[in-house]
Coordinates of C-alpha atoms in Angstrom, one line a residue:
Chain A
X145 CA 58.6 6.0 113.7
X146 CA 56.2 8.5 114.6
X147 CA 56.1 11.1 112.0
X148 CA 53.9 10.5 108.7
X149 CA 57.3 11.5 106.7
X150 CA 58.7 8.5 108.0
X151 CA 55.6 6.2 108.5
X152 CA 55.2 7.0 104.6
X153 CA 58.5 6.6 103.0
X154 CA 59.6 3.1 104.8
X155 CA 61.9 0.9 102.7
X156 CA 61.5 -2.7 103.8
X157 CA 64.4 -4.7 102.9
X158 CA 63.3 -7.6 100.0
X159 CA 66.7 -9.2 98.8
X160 CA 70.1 -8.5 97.4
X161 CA 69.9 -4.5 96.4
X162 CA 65.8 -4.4 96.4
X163 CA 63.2 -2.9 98.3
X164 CA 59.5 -3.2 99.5
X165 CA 57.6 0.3 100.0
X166 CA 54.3 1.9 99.6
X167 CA 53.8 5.7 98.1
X168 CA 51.0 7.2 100.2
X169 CA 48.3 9.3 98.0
X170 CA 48.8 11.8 101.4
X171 CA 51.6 14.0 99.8
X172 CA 49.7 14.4 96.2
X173 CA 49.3 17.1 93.6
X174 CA 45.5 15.9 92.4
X175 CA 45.7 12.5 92.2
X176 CA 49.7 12.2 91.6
X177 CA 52.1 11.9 94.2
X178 CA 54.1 15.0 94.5
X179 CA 57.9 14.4 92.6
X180 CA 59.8 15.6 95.9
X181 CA 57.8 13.1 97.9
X182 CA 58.2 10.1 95.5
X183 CA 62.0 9.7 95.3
X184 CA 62.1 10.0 99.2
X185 CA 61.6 6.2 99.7
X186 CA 64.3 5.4 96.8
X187 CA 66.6 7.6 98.3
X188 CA 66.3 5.7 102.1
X189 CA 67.3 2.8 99.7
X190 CA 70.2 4.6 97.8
X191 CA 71.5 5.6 101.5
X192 CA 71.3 1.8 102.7
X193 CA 73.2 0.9 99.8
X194 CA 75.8 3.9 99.8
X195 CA 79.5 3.0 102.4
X196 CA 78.0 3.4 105.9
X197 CA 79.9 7.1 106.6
X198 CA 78.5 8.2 103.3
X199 CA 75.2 9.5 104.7
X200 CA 74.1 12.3 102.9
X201 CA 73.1 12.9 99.1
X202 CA 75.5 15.7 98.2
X203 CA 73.6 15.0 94.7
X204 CA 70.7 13.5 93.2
X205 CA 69.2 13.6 89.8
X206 CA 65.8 12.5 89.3
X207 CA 63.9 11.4 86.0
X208 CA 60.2 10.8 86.3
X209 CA 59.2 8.2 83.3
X210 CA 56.1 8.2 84.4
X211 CA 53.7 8.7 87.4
X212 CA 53.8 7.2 90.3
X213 CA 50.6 5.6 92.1
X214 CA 49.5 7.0 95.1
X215 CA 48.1 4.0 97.9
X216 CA 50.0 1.4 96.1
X217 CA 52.9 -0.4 96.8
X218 CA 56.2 -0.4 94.5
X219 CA 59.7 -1.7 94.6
X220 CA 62.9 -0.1 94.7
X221 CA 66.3 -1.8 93.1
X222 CA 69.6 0.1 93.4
X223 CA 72.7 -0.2 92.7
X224 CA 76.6 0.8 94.3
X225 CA 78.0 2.6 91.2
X226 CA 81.2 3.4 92.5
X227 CA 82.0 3.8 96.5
X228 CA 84.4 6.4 97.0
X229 CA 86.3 8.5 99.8
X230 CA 84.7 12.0 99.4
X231 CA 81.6 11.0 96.8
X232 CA 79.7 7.5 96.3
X233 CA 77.8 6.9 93.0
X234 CA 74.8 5.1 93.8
X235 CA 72.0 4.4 91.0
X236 CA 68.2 3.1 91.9
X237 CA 64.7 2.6 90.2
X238 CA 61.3 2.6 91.7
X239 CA 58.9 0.4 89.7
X240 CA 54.5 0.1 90.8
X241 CA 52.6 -2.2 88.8
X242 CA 55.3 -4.0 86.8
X243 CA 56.6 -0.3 85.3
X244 CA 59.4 1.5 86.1
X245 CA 58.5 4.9 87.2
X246 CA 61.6 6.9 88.2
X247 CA 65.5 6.5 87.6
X248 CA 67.7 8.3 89.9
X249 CA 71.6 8.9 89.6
X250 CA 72.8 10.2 93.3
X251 CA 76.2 10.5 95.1
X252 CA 76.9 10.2 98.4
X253 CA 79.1 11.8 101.1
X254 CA 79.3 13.1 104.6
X255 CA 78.4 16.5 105.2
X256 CA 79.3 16.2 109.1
X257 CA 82.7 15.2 108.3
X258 CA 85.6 17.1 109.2
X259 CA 88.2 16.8 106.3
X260 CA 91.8 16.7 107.4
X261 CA 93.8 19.5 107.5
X262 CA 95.8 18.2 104.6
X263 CA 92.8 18.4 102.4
X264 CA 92.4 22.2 103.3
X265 CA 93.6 24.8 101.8
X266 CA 95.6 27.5 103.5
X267 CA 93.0 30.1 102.5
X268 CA 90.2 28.4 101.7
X269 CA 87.2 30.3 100.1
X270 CA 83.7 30.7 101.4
X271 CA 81.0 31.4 99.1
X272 CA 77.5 32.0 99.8
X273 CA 74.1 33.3 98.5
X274 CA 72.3 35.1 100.7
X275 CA 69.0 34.3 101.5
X276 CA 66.4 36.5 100.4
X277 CA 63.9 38.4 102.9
X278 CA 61.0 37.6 103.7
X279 CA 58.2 38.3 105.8
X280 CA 57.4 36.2 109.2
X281 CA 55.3 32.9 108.1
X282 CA 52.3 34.4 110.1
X283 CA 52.8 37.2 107.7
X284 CA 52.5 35.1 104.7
X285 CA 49.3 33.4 102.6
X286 CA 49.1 29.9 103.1
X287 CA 49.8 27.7 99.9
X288 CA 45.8 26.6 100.7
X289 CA 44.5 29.9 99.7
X290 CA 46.0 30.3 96.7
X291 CA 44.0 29.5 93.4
X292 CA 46.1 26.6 91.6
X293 CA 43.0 24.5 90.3
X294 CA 43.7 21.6 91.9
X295 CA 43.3 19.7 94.9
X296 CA 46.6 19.8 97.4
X297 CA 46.6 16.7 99.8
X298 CA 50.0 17.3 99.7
X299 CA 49.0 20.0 102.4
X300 CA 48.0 17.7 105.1
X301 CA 51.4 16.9 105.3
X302 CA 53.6 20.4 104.7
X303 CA 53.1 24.0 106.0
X304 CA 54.0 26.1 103.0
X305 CA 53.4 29.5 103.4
X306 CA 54.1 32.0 100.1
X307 CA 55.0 35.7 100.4
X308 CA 52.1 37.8 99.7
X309 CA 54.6 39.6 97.0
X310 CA 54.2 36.3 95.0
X311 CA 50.8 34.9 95.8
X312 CA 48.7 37.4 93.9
X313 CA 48.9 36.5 90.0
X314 CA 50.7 38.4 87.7
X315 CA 51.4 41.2 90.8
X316 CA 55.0 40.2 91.2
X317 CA 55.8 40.5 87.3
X318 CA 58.3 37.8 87.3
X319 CA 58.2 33.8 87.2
X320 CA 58.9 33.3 91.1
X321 CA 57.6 31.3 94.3
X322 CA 59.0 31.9 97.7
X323 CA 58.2 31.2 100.6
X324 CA 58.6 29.3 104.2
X325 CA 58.2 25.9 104.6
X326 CA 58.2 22.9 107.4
X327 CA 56.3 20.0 108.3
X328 CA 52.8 20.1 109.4
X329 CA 53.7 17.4 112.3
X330 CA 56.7 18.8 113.7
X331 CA 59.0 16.2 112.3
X332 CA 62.4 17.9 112.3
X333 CA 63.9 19.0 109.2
X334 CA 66.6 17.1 107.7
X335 CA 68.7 16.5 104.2
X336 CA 66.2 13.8 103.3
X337 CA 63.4 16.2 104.1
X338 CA 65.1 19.7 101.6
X339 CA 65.1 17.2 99.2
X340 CA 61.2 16.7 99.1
X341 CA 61.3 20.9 100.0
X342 CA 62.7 21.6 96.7
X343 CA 59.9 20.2 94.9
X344 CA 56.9 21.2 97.6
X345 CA 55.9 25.5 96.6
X346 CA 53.4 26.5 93.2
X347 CA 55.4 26.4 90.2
X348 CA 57.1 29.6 90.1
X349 CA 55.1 30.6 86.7
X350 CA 52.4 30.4 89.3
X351 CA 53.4 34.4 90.1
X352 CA 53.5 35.4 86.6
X353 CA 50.4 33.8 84.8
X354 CA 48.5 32.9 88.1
X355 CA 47.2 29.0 87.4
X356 CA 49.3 26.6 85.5
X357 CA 48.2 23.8 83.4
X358 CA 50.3 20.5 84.5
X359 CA 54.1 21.4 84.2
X360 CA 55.5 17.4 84.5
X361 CA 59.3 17.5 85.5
X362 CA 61.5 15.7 83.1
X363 CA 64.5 15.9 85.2
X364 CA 65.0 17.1 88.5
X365 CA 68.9 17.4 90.3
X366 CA 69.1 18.6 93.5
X367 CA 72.4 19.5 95.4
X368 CA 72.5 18.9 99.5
X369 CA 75.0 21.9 100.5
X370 CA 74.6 21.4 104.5
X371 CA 73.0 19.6 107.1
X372 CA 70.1 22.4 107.7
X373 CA 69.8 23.9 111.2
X374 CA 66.2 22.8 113.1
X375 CA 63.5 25.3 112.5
X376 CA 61.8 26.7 109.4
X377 CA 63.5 26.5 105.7
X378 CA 63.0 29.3 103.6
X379 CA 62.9 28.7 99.6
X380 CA 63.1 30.8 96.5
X381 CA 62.1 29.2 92.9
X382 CA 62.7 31.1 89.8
X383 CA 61.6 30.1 85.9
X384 CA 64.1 32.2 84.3
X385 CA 63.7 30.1 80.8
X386 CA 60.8 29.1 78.8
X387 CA 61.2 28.2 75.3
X388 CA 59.3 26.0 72.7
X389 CA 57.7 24.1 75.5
X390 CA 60.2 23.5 78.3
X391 CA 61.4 25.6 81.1
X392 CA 64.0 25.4 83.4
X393 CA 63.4 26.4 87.1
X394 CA 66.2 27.3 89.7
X395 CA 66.2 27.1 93.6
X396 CA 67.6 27.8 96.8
X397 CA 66.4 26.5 99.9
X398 CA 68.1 28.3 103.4
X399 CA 68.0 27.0 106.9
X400 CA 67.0 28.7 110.4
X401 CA 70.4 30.1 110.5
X402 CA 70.6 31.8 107.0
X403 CA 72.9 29.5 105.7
X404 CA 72.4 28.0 101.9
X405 CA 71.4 24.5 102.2
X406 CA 70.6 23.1 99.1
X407 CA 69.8 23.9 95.0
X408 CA 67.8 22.2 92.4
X409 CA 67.4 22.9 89.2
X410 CA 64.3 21.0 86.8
X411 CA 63.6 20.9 82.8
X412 CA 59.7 20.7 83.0
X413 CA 57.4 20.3 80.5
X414 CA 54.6 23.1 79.6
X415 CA 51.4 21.5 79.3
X416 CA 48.4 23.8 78.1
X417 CA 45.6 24.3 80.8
X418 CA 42.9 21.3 80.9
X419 CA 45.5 18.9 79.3
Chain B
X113 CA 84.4 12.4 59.2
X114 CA 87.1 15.2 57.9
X115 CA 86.4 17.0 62.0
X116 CA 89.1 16.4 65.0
X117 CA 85.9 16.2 67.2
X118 CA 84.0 13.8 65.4
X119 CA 86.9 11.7 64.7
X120 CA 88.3 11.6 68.2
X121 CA 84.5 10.6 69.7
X122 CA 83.6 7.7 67.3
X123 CA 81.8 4.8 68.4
X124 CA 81.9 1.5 66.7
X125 CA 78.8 -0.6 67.4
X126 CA 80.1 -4.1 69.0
X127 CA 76.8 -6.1 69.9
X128 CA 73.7 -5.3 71.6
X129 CA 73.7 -2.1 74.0
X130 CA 77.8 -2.0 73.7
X131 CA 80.0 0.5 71.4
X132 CA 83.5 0.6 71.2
X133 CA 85.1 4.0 71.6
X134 CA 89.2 5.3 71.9
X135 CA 89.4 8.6 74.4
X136 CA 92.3 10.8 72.5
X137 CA 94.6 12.7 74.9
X138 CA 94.5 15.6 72.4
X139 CA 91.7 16.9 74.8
X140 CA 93.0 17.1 77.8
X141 CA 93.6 19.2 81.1
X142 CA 96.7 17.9 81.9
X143 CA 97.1 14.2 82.0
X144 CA 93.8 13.7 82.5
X145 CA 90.4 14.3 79.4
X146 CA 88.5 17.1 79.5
X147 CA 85.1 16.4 81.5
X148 CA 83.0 17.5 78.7
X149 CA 85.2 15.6 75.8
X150 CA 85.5 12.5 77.7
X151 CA 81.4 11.9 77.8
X152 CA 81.1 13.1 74.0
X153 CA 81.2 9.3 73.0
X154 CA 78.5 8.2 75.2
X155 CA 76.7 10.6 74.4
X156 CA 76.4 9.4 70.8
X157 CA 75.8 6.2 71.6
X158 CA 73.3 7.5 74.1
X159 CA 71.6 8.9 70.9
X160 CA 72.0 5.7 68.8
X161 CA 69.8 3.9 71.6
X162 CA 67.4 6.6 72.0
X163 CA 64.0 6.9 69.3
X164 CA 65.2 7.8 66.3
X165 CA 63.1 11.1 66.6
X166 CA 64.8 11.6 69.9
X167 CA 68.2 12.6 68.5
X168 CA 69.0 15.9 70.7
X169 CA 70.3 15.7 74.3
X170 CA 67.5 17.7 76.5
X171 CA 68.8 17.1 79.7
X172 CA 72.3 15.1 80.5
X173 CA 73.8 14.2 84.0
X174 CA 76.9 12.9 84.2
X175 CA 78.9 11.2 87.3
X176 CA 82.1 11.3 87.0
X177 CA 83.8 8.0 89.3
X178 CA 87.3 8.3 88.1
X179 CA 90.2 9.5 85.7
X180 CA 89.3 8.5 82.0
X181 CA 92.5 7.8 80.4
X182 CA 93.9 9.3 77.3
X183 CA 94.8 7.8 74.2
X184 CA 93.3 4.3 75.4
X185 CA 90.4 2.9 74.0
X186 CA 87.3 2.2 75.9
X187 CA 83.9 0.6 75.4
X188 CA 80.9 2.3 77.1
X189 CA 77.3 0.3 77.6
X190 CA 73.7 1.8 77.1
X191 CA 70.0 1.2 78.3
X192 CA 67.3 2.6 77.2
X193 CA 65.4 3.2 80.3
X194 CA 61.8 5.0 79.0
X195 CA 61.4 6.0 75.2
X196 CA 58.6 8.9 75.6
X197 CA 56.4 10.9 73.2
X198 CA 58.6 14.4 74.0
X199 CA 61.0 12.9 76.2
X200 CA 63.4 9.8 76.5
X201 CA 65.5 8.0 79.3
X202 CA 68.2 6.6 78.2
X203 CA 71.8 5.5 80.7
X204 CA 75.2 4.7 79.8
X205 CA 78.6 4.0 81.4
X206 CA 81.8 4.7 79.8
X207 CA 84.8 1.7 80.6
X208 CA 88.8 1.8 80.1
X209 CA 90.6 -1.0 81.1
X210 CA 88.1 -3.0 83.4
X211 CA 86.9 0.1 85.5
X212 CA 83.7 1.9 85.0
X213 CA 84.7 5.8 84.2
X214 CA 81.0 7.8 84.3
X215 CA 78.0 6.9 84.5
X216 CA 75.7 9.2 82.6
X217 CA 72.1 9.7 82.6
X218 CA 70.1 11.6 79.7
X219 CA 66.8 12.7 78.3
X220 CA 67.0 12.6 74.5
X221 CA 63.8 14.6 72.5
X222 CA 63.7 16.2 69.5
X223 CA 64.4 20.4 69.5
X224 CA 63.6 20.8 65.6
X225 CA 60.1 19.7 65.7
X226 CA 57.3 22.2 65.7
X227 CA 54.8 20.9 68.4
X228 CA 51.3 20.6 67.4
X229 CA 49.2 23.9 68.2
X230 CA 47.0 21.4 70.1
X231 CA 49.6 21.2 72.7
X232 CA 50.5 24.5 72.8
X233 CA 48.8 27.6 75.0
X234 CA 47.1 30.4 73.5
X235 CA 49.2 33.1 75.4
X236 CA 52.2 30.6 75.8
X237 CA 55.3 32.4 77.7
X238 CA 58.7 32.7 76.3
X239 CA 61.2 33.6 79.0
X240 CA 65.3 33.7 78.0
X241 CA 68.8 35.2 80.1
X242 CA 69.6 38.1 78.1
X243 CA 73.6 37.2 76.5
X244 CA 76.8 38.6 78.6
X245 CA 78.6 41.4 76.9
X246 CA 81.5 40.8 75.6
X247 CA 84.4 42.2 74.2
X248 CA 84.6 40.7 70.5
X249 CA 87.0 37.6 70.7
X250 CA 89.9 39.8 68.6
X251 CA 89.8 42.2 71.8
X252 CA 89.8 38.9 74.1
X253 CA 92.7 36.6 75.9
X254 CA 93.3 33.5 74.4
X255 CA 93.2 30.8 77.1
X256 CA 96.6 29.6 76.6
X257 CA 97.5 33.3 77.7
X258 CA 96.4 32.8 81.1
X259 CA 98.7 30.9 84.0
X260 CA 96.9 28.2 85.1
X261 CA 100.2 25.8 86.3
X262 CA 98.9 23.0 84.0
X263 CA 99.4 21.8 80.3
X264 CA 96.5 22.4 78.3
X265 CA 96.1 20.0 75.4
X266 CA 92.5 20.7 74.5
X267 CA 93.7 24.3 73.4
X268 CA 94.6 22.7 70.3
X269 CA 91.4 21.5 69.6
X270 CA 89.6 24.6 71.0
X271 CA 90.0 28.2 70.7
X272 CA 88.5 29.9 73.8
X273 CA 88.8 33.4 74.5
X274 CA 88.5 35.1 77.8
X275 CA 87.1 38.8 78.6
X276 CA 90.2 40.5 79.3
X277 CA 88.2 41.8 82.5
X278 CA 87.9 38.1 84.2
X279 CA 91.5 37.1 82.7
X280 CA 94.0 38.9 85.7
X281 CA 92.7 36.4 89.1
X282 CA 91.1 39.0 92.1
X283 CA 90.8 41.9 89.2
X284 CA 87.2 41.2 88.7
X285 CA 86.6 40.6 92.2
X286 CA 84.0 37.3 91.7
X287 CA 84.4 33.6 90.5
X288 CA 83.1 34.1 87.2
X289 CA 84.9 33.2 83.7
X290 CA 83.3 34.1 80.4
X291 CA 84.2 34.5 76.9
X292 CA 84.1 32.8 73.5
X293 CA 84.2 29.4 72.3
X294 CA 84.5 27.3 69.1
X295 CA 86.3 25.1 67.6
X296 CA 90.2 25.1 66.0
X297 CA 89.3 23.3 63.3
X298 CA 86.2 25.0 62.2
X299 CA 83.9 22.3 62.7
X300 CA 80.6 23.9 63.1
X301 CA 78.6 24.0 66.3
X302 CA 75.4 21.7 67.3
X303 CA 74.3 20.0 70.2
X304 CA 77.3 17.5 71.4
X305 CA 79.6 20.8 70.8
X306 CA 77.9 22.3 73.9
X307 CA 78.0 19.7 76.4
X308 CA 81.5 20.2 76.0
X309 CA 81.8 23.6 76.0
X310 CA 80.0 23.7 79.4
X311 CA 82.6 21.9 80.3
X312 CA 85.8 23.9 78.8
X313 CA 86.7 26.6 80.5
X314 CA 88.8 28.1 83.7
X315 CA 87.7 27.0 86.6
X316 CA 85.6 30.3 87.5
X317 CA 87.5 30.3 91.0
X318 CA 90.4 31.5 88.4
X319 CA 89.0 35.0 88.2
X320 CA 89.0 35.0 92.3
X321 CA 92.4 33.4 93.5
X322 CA 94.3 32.8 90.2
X323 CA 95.6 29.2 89.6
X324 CA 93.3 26.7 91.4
X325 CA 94.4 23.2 92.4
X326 CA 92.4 20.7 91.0
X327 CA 88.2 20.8 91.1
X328 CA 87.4 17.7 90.2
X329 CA 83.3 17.4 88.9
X330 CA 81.9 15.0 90.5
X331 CA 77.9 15.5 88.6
X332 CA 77.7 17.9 85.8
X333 CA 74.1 18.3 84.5
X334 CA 73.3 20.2 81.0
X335 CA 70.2 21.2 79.5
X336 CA 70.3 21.5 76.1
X337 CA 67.7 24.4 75.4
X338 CA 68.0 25.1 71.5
X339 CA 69.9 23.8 68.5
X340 CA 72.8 26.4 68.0
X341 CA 72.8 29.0 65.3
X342 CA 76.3 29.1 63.3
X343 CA 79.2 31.1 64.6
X344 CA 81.1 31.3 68.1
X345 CA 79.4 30.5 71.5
X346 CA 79.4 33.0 74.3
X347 CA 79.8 31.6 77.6
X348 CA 79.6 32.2 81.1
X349 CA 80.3 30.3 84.1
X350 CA 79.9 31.5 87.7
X351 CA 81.0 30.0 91.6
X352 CA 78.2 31.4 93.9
X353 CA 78.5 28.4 96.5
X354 CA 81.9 27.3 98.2
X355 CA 81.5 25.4 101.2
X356 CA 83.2 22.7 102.9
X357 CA 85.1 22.1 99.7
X358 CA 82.6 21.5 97.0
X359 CA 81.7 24.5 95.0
X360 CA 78.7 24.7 92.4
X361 CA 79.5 26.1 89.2
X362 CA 76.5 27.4 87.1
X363 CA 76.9 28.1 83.1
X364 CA 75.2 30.0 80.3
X365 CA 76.0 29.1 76.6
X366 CA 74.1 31.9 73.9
X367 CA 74.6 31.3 70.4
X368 CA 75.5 33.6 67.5
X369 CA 72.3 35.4 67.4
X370 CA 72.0 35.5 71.3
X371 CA 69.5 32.8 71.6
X372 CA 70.0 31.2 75.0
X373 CA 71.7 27.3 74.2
X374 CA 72.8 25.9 76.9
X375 CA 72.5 25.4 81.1
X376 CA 75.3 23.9 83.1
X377 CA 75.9 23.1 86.6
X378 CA 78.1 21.2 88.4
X379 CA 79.1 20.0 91.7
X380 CA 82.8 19.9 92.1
X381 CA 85.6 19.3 94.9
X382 CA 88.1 21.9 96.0
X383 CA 91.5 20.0 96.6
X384 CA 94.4 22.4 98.2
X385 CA 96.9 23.4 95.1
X386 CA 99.5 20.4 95.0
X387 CA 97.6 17.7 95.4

């Protein structure tokens, strides 16, 4: 394996339904590994344990119980829900230091199958969302320039790149990020990788209120649409709900090709500045 | 209990972690429960496991692995995964007959409590979706009005009323249903009520292509953002994303004073009319 994506989200094989791995502290948000980043070794696991043709997580639903460690190794136990022809339940925990950390809830398919023509309709629809325009990445900030008050290892490892519409506080008016993204060492884009995409720009109250104090995800479901195309993906996050505390934020990640690739949705947590 | 609801999703406590429950067919689409009733027993023994405190449903994710069967009783199993200070893990599966039915997983928190002003910002932002106009529900379908080629039980346990503009399939031109919701019997709304009325709807394919064939969910995922005020519900539920045959179906619920309830979104499979 020689990308760091890779290197750093190896699953070594310990038993019946459990897992060895190690979360880097190369992908972290201060000292806390970055959410997106974290359930990427559980979900190598959740794949292993998924039917062999069911590849790709059409779903997955996160809860973060606590944070994980960075430079320390954990475990990863999972379990076959329910195997199925078109969606496979799968359920896993990853636990550091005796404590269970994250609980996920995914199903699996295949999103390279061709279904039979039986299971087609005669005029099936197509529904899309367009993806939004954006400047060339050379024409947008990098994620490194912009003021979020905390250190960003995370970007050793990703290219992010924000529209300057968005990367001024408070200039856009509305609670969004958007933005390019890809990795910083080539590695090719892939379902595993839109899965740590979704969770990888500033928070989208970022463009509204400029920094954010820490805004820890509760729950965070994600839905693979397609296999993406190679190249850059472009992203769009919008907070569209804040109420006594919470928020809900909303996104849509496109491939090279312009075709929607995945969406996630997250209840976060509004913690004041300097908690 | 003098409610059909809260008669027809008892749970019985039978030892550690395990309720007893009986799924009614009076809710069902078809032969087959409702989604959003069929996970209303879980969900309150989901409750009985979380904190005390902890009694409202934040954020609930439920796989659905096969059929539940009506008018058959069922037991259903819980874990408490993490109690938290705000927020709390907590898993279930619901079982008829031998076979596991969903699996769900759930934060539980409290949306009454005032939060201390310690952990609260000066300037903090409140963000909400404005309501959907509607016609008032005298002006508005009833569901049963609509031809949807399938027997719809839950109608006497619901009274749902569509905008006559998204009642006549291609007239509105967009997958999108929306309307009013509440209950038959006049059982008043709170939190469990709007996990299943995310969940009780046309298909919003309807308002596109008329009678659908059957969209199975495979994950639904609510966030519970307030406690209801009194009165009916006012819904909407919108297809942006058909592909390969799965669709996403995102919802809005608004209460009685326009307050922004409820989130809904669910992964679903398209199977061709017939099957």
């Amino acid at each position: 394996m020689t990308y760091d994506f890779d290197r750093e989200t190896q699953i070594l094989s310990a038993g019946t339904s459990r897992w060895d791995t190690t979360i880097s502290s190369a992908w972290s948000i201060g000292d806390t590994p970055n959410g997106g980043y974290a359930v990427a070794s559980s979900l190598r696991a959740m794949a292993a344990t998924a039917p062999d043709a069911a590849t790709d997580p059409l779903s997955v639903t996160a809860h973060f119980l606590r944070p994980t460690l960075g430079a320390q190794p954990g475990h990863i136990e999972t379990e076959l829900v329910r195997p199925g022809r078109r969606a496979s339940t799968v359920t896993a925990s990853l636990h550091q230091q005796g404590k269970e950390r994250i609980r996920l809830l995914a199903a699996y398919g295949n999103l390279g199958s061709q279904r039979p023509a039986e299971a087609m309709w005669d005029e099936e629809p197509e529904l899309g969302i367009d993806p939004i325009d954006l400047p060339e990445p050379q024409d947008c900030r990098d994620r490194a320039q912009l003021e979020q008050g905390v250190d960003l290892p995370i970007l050793s490892r990703l290219d992010v790149r924000i529209d300057p519409e968005f990367a001024e506080p408070g200039r856009a008016g509305i609670a969004e990020s958007r933005g390019w993204i890809r990795f910083s060492d080539g590695r090719p884009v892939d379902v595993l990788a839109l899965v740590l995409f979704c969770d990888a720009f500033p928070p989208s109250l970022y463009s509204l209120l400029g920094r954010v104090g820490w805004v820890p995800t509760v729950e965070l479901t994600i839905q693979i649409r397609r296999r993406p195309a190679p190249g850059w993906i472009r992203a769009r996050f919008r907070t569209t709900d804040v109420h006594d505390g919470s928020l809900v934020e909303d996104g849509e990640l496109w491939d090279s090709e312009g075709n929607l690739v995945a969406r996630s949705r997250q209840l976060a947590l509004l913690l004041p500045p300097g908690t």
